[in-house]
Short mmCIF file of C-alpha atoms in Angstrom, two decimals:
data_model
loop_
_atom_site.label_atom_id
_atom_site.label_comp_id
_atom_site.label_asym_id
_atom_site.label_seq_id
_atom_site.Cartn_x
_atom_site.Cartn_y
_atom_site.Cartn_z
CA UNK A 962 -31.04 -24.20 -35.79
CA UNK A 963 -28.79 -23.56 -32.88
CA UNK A 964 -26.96 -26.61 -30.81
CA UNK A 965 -25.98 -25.35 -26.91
CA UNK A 966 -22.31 -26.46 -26.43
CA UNK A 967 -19.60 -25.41 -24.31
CA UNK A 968 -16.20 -24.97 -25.61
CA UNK A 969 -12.80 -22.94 -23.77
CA UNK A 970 -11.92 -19.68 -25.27
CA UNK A 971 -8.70 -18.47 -24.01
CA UNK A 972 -8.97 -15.10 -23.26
CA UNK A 973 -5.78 -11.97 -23.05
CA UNK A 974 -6.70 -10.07 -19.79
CA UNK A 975 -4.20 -6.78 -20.17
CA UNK A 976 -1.80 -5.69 -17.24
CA UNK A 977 -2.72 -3.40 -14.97
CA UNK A 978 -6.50 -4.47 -15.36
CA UNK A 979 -8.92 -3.18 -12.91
CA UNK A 980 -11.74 -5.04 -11.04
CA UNK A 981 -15.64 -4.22 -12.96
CA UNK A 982 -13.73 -4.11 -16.25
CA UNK A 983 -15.75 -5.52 -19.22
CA UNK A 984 -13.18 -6.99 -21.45
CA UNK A 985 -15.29 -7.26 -25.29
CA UNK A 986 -13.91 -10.51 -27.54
CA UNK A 987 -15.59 -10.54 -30.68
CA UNK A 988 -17.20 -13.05 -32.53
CA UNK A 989 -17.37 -15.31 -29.63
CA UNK A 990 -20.39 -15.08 -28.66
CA UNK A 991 -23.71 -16.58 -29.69
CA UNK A 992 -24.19 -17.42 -33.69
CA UNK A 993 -26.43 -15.10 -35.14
CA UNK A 994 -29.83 -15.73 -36.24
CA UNK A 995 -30.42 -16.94 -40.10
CA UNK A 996 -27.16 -17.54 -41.04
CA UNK A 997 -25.81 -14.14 -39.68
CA UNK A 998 -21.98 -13.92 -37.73
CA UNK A 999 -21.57 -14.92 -33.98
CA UNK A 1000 -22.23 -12.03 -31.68
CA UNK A 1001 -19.65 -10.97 -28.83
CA UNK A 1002 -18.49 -12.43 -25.63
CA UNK A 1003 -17.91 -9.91 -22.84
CA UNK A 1004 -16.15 -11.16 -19.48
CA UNK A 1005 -16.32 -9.34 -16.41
CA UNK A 1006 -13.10 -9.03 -14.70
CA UNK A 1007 -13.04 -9.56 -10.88
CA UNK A 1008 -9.52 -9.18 -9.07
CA UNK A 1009 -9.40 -11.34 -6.20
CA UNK A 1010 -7.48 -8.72 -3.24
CA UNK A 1011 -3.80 -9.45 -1.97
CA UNK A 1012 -3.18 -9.80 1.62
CA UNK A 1013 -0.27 -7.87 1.12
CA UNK A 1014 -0.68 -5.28 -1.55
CA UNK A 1015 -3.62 -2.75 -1.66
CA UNK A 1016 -4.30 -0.97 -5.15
CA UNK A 1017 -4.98 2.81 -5.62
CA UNK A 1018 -5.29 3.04 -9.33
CA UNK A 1019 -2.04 2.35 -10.94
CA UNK A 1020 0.07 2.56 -7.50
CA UNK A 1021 -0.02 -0.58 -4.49
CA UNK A 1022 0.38 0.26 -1.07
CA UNK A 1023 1.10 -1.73 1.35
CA UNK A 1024 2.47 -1.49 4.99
CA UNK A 1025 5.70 -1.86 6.32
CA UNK A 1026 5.99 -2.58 10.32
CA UNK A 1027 9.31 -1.17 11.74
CA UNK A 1028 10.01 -0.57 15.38
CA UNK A 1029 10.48 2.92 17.30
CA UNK A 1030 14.14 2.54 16.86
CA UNK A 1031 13.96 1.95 13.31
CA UNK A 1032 11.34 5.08 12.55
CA UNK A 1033 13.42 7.36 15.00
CA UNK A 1034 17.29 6.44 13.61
CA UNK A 1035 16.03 5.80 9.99
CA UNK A 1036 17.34 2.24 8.72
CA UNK A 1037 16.86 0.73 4.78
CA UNK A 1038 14.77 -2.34 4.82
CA UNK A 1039 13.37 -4.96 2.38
CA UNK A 1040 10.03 -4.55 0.83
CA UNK A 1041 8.05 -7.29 -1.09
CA UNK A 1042 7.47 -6.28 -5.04
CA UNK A 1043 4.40 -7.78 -7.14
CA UNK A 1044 7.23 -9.28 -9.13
CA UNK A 1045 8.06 -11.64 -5.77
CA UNK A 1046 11.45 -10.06 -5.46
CA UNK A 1047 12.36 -7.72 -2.71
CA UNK A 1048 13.85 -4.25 -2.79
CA UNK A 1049 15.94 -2.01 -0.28
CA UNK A 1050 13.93 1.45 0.68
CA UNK A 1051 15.74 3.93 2.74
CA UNK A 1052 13.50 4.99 6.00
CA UNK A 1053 14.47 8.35 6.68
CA UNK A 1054 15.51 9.57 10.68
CA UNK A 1055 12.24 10.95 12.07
CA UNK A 1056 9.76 8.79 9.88
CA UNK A 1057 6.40 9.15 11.65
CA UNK A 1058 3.35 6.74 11.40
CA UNK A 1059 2.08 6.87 8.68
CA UNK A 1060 4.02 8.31 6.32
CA UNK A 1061 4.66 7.38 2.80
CA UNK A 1062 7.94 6.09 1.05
CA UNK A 1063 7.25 5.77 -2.58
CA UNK A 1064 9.39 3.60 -4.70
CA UNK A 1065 8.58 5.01 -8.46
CA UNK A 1066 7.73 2.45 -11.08
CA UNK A 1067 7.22 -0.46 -8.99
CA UNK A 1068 3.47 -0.49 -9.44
CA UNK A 1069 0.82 -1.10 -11.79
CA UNK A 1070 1.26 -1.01 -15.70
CA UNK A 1071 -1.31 1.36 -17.06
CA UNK A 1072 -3.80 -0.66 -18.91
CA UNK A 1073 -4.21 1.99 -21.52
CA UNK A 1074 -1.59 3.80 -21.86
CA UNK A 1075 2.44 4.60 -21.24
CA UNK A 1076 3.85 3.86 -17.74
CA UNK A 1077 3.79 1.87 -14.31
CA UNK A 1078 2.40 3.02 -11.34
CA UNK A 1079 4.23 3.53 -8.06
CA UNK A 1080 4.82 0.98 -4.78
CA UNK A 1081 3.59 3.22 -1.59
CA UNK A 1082 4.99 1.72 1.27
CA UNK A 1083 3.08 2.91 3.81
CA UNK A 1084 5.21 3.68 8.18
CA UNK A 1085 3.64 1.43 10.54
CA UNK A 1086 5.42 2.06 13.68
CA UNK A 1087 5.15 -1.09 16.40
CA UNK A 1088 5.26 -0.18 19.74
CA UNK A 1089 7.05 -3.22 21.79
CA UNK A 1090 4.26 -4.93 24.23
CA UNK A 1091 6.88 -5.74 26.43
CA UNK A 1092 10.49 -4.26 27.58
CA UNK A 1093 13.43 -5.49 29.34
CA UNK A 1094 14.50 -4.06 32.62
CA UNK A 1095 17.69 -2.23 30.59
CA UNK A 1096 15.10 -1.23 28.02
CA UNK A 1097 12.88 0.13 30.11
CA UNK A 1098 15.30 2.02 31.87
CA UNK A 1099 16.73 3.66 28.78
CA UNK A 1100 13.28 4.76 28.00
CA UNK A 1101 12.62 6.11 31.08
CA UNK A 1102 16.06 7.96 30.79
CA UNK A 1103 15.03 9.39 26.87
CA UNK A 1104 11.65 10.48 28.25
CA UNK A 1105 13.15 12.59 30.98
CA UNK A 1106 15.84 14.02 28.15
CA UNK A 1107 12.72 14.84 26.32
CA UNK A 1108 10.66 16.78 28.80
CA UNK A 1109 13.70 18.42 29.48
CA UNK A 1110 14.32 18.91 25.64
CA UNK A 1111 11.74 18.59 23.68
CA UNK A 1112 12.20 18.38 19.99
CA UNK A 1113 10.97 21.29 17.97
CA UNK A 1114 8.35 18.85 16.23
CA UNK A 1115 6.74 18.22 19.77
CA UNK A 1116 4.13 19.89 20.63
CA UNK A 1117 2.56 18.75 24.12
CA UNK A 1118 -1.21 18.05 23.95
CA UNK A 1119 -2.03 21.52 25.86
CA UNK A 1120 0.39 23.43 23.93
CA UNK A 1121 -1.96 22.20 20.72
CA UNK A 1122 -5.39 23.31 22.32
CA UNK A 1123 -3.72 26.13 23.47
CA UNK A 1124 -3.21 26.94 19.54
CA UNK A 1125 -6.73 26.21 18.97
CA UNK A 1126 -8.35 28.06 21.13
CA UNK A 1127 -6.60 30.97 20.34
#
């Protein structure tokens, strides 16, 4: 006959898993009937999120705050890795909200196959709730340089639906 017992069975869950896999470990399961071998155990994986990191296949995004300043000068920052270290990525002048700076490599190991995945770190420009006075006034004084100016990127909101309704 069969006796019901539980018992631990240590099981290798590969890198770069993906949530709904069905991982198969044979001959753990349940004995087989009339002397024949154990069936198999199947486990279905379920990967708890990150609050940081997002996955897209083998690549992780995740978002990276940076001021007005930062976005329109460029600036290199530090970035959070799944490994818990950090790493320097170059924000280019002009980086709009948004955009994506992709640090090869730095992602997910495919599970079956050659290769890692990418780190997308993904613009989130912060606009400051509140200014100084001397802040404020520089702002004012770069707004009137860019009605004046405007960079060739610009396009003013009429200027668009001009384009569209042509």
């Amino acid at each position: 006959g069969r006796v019901a017992k539980r018992t631990n069975i240590t099981v290798q869950v590969p890198p770069g898993v993906e949530d709904g896999t069905r991982l198969r470990i044979a001959g753990q399961g349940e004995s087989g009937e009339n002397g024949a071998p154990r069936g198999d155990l199947y486990c279905d994986i379920h990967v708890k999120p990150h609050p940081i990191f997002q996955r897209q296949g083998n690549n992780i995004l995740c978002e990276l705050p940076i001021s007005f300043t930062q976005a329109a000068l460029g600036c290199e920052v530090d970035v959070p890795t799944l490994k818990g270290s950090v790493t320097k990525v170059k924000v280019p002048k002009g980086t709009q909200h948004g955009d994506i700076l992709n640090v090869r490599g730095e992602g997910l190991p495919a599970m079956h196959g050659w290769g890692k995945g990418d780190l997308l770190v993904q613009a989130v420009i912060e606009v400051p709730a509140r200014l100084t006075a001397r802040q404020e006034e520089l702002l004012r004084e770069f707004a009137e340089i860019e009605r004046l100016h405007p960079s060739p990127k610009t396009k003013s909101f009429f200027q668009k639906m001009k384009e569209y309704f042509k």
